[in-house]
Tab-separated table of C-alpha atoms and ligand atoms in Angstrom:
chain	number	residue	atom	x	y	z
B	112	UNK	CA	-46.757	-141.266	5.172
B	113	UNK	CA	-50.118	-140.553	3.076
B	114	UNK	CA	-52.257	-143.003	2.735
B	115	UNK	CA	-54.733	-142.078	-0.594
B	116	UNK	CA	-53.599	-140.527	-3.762
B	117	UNK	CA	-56.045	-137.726	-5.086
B	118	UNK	CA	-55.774	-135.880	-8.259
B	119	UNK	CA	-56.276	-131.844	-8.178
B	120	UNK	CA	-57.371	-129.955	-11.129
B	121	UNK	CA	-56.850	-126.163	-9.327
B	122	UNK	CA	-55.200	-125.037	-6.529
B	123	UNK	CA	-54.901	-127.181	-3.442
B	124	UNK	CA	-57.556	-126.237	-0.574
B	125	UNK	CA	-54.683	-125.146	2.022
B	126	UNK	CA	-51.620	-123.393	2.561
B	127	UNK	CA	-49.034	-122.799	5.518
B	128	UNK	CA	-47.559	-119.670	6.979
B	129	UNK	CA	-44.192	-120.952	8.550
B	130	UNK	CA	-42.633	-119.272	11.541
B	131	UNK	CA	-39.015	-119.463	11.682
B	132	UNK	CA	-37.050	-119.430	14.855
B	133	UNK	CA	-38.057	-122.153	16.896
B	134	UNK	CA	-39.663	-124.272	13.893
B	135	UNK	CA	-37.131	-124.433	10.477
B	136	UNK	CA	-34.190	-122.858	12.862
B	137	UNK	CA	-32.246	-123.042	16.182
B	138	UNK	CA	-29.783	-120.117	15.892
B	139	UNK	CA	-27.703	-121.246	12.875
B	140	UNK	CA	-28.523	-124.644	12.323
B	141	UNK	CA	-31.722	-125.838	10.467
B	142	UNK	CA	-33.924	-128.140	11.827
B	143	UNK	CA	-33.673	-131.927	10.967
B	144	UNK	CA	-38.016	-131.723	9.782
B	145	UNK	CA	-37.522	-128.700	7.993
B	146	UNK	CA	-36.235	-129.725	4.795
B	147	UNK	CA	-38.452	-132.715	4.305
B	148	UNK	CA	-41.559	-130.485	5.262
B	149	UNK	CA	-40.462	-128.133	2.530
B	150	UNK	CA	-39.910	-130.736	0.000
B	151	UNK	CA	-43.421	-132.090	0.612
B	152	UNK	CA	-44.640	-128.845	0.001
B	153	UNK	CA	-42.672	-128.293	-2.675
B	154	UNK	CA	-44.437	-131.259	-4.622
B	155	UNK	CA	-43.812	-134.447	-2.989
B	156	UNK	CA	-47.272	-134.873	-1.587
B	157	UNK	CA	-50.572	-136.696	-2.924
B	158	UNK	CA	-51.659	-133.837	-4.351
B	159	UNK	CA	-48.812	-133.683	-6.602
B	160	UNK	CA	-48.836	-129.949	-6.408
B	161	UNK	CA	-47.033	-127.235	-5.480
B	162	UNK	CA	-49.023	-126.020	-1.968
B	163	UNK	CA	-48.210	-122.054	-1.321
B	164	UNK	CA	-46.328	-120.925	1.617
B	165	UNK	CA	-44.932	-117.719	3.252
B	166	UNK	CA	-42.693	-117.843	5.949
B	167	UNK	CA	-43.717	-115.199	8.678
B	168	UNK	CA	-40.505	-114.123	11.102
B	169	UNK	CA	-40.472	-112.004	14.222
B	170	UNK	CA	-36.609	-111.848	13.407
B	171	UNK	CA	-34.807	-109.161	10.982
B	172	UNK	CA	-31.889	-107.156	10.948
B	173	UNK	CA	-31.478	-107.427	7.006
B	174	UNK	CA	-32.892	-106.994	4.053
B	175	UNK	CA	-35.656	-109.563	2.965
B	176	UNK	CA	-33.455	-110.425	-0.562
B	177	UNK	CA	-30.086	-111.187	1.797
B	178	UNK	CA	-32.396	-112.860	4.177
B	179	UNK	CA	-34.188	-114.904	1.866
B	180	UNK	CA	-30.727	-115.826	-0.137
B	181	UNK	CA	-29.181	-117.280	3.243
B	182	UNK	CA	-32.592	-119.367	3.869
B	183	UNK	CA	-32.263	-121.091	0.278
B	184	UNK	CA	-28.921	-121.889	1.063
B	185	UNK	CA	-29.804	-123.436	4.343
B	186	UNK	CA	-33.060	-124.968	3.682
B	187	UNK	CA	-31.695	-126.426	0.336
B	188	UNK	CA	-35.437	-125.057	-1.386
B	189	UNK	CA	-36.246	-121.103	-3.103
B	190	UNK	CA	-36.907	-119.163	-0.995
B	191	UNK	CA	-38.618	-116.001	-2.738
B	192	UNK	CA	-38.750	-112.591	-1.213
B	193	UNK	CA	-42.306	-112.595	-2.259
B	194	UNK	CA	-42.985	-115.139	0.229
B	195	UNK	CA	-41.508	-113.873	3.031
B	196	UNK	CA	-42.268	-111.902	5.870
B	197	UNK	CA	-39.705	-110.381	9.017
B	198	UNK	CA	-40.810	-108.046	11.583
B	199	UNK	CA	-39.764	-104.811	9.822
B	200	UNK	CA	-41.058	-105.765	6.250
B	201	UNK	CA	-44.410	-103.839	7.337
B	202	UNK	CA	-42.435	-100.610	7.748
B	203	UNK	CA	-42.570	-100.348	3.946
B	204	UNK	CA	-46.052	-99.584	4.063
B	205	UNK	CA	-45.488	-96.702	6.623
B	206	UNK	CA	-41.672	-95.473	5.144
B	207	UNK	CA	-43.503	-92.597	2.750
B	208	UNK	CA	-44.766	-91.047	5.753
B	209	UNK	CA	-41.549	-90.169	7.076
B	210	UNK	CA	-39.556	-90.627	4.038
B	211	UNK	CA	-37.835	-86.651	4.334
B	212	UNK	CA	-37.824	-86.519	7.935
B	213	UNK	CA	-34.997	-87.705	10.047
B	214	UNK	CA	-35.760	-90.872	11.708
B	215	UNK	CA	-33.956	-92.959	14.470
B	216	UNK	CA	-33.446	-96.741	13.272
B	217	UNK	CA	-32.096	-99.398	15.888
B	218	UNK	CA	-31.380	-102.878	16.234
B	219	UNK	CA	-29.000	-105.587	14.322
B	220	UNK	CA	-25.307	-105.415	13.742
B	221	UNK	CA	-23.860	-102.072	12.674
B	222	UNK	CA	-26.341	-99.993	11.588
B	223	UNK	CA	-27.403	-102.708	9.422
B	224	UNK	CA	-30.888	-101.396	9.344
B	225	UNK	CA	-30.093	-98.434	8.221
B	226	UNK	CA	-29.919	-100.240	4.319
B	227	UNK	CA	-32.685	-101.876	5.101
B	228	UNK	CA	-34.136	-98.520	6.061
B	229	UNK	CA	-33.268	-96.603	3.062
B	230	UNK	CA	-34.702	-99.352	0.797
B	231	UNK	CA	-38.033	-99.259	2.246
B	232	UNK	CA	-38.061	-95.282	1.179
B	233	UNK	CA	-36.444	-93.613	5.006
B	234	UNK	CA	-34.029	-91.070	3.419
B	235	UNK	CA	-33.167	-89.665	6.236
B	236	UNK	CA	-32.291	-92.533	8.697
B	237	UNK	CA	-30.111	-92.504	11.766
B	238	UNK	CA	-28.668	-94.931	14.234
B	239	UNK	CA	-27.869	-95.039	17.838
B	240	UNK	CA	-23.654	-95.197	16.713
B	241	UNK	CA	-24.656	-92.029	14.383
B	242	UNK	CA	-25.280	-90.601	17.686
B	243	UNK	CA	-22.235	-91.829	19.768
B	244	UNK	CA	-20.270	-90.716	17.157
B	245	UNK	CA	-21.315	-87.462	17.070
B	246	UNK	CA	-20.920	-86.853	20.643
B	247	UNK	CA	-19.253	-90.258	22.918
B	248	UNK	CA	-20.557	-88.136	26.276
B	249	UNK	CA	-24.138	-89.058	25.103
B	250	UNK	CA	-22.872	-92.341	26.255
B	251	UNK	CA	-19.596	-92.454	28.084
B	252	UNK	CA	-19.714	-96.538	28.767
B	253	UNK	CA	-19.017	-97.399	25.094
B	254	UNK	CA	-16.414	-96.707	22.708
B	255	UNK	CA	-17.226	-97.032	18.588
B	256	UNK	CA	-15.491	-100.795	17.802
B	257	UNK	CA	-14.036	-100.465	14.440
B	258	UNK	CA	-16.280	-101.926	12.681
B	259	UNK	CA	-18.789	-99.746	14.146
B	260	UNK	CA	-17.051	-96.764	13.293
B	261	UNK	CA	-17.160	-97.896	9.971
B	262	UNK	CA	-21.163	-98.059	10.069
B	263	UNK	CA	-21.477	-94.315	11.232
B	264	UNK	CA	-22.895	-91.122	8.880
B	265	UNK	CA	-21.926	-87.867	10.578
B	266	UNK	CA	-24.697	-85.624	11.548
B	267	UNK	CA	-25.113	-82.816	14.155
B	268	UNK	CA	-28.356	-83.825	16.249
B	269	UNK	CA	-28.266	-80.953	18.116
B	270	UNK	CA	-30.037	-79.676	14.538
B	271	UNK	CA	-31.309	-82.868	13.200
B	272	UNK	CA	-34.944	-83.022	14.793
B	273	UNK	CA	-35.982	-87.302	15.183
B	274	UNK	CA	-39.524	-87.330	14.036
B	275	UNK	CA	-40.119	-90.757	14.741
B	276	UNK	CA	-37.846	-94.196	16.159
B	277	UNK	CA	-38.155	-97.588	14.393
B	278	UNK	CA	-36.805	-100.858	16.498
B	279	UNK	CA	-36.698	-102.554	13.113
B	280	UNK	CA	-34.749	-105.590	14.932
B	281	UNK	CA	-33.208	-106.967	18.280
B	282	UNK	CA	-30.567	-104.226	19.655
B	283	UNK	CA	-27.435	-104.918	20.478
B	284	UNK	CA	-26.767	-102.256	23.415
B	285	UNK	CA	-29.320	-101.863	25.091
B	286	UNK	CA	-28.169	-99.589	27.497
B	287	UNK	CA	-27.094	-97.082	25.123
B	288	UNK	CA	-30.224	-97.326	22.712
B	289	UNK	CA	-32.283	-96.755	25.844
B	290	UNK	CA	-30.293	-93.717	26.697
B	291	UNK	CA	-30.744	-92.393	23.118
B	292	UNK	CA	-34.698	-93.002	23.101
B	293	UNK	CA	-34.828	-90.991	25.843
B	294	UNK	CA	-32.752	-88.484	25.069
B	295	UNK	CA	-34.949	-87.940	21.397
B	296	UNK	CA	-38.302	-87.661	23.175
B	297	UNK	CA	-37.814	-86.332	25.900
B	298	UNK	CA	-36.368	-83.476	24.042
B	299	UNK	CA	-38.715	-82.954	21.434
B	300	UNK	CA	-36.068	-84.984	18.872
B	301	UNK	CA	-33.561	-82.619	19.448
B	302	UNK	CA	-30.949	-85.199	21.415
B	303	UNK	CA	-29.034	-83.312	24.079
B	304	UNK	CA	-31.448	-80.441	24.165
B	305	UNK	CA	-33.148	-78.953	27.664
B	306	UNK	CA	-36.056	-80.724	27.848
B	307	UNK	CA	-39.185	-78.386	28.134
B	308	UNK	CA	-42.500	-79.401	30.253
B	309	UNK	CA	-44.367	-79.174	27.176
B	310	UNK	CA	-42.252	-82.071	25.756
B	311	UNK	CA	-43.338	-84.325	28.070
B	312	UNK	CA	-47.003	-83.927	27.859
B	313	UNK	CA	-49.026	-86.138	25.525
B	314	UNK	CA	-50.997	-83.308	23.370
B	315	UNK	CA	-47.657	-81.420	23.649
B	316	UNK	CA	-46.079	-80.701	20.040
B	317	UNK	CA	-42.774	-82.882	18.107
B	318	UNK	CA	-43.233	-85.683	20.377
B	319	UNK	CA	-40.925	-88.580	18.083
B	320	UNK	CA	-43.361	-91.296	17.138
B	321	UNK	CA	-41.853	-94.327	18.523
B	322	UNK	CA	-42.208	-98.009	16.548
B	323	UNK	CA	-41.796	-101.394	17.753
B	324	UNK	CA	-41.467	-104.747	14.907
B	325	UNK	CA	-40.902	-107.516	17.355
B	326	UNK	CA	-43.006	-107.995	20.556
B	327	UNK	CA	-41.660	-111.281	21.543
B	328	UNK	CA	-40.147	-111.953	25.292
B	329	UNK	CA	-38.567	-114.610	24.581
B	330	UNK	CA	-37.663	-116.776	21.128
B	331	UNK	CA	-35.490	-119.399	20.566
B	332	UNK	CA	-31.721	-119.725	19.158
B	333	UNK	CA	-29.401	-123.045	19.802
B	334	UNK	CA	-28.795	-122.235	23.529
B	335	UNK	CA	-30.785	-124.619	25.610
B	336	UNK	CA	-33.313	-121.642	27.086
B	337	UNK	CA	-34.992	-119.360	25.602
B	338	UNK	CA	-33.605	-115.597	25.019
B	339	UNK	CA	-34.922	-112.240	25.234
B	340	UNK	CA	-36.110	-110.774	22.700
B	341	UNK	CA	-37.279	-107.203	21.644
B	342	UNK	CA	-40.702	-107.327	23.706
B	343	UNK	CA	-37.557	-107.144	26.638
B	344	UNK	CA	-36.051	-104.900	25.466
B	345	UNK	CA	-39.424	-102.622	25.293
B	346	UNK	CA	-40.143	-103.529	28.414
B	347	UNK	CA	-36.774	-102.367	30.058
B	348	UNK	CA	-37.354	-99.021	28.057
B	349	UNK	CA	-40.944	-98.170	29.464
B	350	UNK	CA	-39.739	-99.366	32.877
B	351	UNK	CA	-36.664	-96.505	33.076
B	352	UNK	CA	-39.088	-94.085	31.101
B	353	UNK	CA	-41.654	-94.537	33.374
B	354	UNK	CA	-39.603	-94.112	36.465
B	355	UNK	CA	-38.679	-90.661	34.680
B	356	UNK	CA	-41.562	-89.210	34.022
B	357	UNK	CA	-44.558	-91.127	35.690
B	358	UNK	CA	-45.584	-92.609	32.581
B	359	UNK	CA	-45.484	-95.004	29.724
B	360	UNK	CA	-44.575	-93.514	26.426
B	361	UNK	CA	-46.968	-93.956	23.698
B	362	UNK	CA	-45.426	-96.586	21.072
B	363	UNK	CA	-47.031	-98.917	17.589
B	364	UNK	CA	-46.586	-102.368	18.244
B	365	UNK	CA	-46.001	-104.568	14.582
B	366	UNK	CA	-45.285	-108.120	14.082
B	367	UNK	CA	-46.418	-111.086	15.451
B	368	UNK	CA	-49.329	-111.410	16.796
B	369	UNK	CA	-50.331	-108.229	16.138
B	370	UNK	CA	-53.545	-107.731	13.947
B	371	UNK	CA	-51.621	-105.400	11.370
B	372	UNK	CA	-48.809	-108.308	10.829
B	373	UNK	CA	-51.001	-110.923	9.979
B	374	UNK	CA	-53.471	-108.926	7.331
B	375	UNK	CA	-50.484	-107.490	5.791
B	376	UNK	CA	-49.346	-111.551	5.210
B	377	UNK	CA	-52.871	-112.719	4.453
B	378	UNK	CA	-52.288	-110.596	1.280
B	379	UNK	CA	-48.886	-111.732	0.713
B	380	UNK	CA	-50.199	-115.105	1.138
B	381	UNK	CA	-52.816	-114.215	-1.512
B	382	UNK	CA	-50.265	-113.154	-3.896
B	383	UNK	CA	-48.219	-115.908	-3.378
B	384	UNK	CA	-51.251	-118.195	-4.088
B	385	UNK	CA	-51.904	-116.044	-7.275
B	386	UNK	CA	-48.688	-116.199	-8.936
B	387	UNK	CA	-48.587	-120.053	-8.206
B	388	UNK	CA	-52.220	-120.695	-9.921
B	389	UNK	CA	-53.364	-117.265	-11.376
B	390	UNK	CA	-56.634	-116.611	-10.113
B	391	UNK	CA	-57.458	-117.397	-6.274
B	392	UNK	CA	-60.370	-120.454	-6.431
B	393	UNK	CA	-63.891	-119.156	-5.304
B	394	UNK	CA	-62.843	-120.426	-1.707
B	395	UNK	CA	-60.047	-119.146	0.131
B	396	UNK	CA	-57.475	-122.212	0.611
B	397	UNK	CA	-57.526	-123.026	4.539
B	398	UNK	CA	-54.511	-121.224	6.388
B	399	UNK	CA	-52.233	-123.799	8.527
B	400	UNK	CA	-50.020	-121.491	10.800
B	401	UNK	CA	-46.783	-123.427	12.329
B	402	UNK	CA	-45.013	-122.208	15.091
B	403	UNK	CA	-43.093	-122.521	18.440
B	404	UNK	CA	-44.366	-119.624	20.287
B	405	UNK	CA	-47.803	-119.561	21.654
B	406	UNK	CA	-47.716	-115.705	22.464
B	407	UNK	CA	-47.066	-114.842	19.029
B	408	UNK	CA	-48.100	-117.711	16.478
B	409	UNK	CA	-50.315	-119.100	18.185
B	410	UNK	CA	-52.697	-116.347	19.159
B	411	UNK	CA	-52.257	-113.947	15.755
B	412	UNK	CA	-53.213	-117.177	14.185
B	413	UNK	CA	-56.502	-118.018	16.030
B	414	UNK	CA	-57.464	-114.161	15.457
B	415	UNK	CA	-56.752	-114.638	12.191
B	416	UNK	CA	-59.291	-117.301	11.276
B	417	UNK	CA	-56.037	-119.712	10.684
B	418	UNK	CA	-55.501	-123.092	12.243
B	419	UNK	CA	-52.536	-123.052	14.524
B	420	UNK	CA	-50.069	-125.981	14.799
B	421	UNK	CA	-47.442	-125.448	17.647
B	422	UNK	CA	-44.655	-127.551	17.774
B	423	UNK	CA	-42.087	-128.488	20.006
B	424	UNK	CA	-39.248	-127.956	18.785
B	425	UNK	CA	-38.877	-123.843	19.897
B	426	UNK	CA	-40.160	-121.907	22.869
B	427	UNK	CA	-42.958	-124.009	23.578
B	428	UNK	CA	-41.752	-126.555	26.328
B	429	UNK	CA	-44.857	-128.870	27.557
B	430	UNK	CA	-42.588	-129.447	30.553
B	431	UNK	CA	-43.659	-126.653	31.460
B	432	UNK	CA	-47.253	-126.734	31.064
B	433	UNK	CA	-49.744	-126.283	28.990
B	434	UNK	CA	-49.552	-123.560	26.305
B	435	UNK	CA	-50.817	-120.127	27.289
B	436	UNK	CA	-52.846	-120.193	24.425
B	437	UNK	CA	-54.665	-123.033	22.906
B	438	UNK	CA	-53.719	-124.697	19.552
B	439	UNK	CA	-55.319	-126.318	16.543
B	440	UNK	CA	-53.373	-129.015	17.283
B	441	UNK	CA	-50.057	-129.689	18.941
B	442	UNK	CA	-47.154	-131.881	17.031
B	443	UNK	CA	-43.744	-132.512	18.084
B	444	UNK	CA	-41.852	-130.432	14.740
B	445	UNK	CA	-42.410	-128.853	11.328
B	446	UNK	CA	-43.008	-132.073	9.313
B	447	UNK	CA	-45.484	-133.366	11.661
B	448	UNK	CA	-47.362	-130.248	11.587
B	449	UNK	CA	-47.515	-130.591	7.336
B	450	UNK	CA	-48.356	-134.230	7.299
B	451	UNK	CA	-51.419	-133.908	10.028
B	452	UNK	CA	-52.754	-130.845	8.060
B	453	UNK	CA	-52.262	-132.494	4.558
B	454	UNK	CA	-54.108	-135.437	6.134
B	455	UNK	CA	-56.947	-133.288	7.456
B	456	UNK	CA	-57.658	-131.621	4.028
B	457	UNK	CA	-57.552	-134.928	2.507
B	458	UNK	CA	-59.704	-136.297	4.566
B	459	UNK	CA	-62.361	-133.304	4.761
K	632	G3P	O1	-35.798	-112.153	17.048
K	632	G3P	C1	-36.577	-113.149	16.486
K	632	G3P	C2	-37.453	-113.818	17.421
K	632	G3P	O2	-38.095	-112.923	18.242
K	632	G3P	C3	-38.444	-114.805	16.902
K	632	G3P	O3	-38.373	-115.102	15.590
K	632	G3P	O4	-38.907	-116.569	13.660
K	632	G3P	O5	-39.626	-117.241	15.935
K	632	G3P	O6	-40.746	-115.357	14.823
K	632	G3P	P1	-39.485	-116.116	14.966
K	633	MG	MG1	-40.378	-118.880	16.612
């Protein structure tokens, strides 16, 4: 596969940010490349050293410690939580902001995000079942499934004002999530209240904040097409709040490729780097990004100053044309993408 040997005294000159979905995953199965990529990394390589990676994920839904524990299992390598990155994990940087204030949390399984919420520092967090159970008439066309029931902390919203909404992941209902958003700020956070004219203007006052982790359209599991994802999900909000009121509402957009996602893993990435071989060298090791969606890893890469490598194992389908936006380079999976760039620094 390599075809010189070359003997490093510090830290190798380069180091890969790995997307998941699409590139080491289909749904639940791993990718044939993924685990030979890995091992390379992990040592087997001409370098004979350990090259630094973070793997950078539009998904969530847990916390980054269960997350990371079901990726060693599957990808057979550590997996460290200190190299890893999902959409939410930038949250924890905003969480003491709003860390008395009731907050709305949606997405996953359950109200699975509410642990993840309270870890990152939200003591107050709520979800969309918290709500249905509550009251069912806030949404008449679902009924609490056990297991949901089980997920549910009684409050009474008609006093508990929502000071901001986090999608942490993909939600499941959409329709009644939607409902819910709606309800919160177009009510000043009081769900179920009369809304005012001053609640819907802009400037007007206890307007819920309203945060987004995933933008993607579309990603890809182990069905044959792509899926929606969360960026669909926003969309079908603003569209029914718009027809309400005239207007978009005012949201933060995190994660891929947003500019906030990808300095908050530059310094995870330096970190990373750091507690592999102590002090950074002088020059900052070249950033390979792999992934399977141009509209996320792609782009946020380029802005970044990284070197993109799309593959085609994921979204990307060059059936379809060429990419919306334009790679480094383009390889057919994961261990491609680590071989060419190993080559490249080898070579330069
Ligand atoms: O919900 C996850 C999906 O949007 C994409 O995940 O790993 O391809 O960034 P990933
Ligand atoms: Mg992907």
């Amino acid at each position: 596969m390599f075809n010189q040997e070359i003997d490093y005294v510090d830290a190798p000159p380069l180091a890969f940010a790995f997307d998941i979905d699409g590139v080491l995953l289909r749904g639940p199965h791993v990718i044939p490349a993924a685990r030979r990529a890995l091992a390379i990394l992990e040592g087997d390589n001409p370098m004979r050293k350990k090259i630094p990676y973070i793997l950078l994920t539009n998904g969530g839904g847990s916390s980054e410690e269960a997350r990371c524990q079901k990726l060693t299992a599957q990808l057979g390598f550590n997996i460290h939580p200190l190299q890893f990155i999902q959409s939410h994990t930038i949250l924890k940087t905003v969480a003491q902001d709003y860390a008395d204030r009731p907050v709305l949390v949606l997405g996953g399984r359950n109200g699975e995000v509410r642990k993840v919420a309270e870890e990152y520092g939200f003591k107050n967090a709520y979800t969309t079942l918290d709500v249905l159970a509550w009251n069912p008439a806030v949404w008449p066309f679902h009924t609490l499934t056990p297991s949901e029931q089980q997920s549910v902390k009684s409050a009474d919203f008609s006093r508990t004002p929502i000071a901001a909404i986090f999608v942490f992941h993909d939600p499941r209902n959409w329709a009644l999530d939607i409902q819910i958003i709606c309800d919160a700020i177009q009510s000043g956070g009081i769900i179920g209240a009369t809304p005012t004219v001053q609640h819907v203007r802009p400037s007007g006052p206890r307007r819920p904040e309203l945060f987004f982790c995933n933008g993607d359209m579309l990603w890809k599991s182990d069905f044959q097409r792509p899926r929606f994802g969360q960026g669909a999900f926003r969309v079908a909000f603003q569209a029914v709040y718009e027809s309400l009121t005239g207007s978009k509402y005012p949201c933060v957009q995190y994660g891929k490729p947003t500019e906030a996602t990808y300095m908050f893993a530059k310094q995870v990435l330096r970190d990373r780097f750091r507690d592999l071989y102590g002090r950074v060298s002088v020059k900052e090791p070249h950033v390979y990004m792999v992934g399977d969606n141009p509209e996320s890893d792609v782009i946020g890469a380029n802005a970044a100053g990284w070197s993109s490598l799309l593959v085609r194992t994921g979204v990307y389908d060059p059936r379809q044309g060429p990419p919306a936006h334009v790679p480094t380079h383009e390889v057919e999976d994961v261990l491609e993408a680590v071989t060419w760039a190993i080559e490249r620094e080898m070579q330069s």
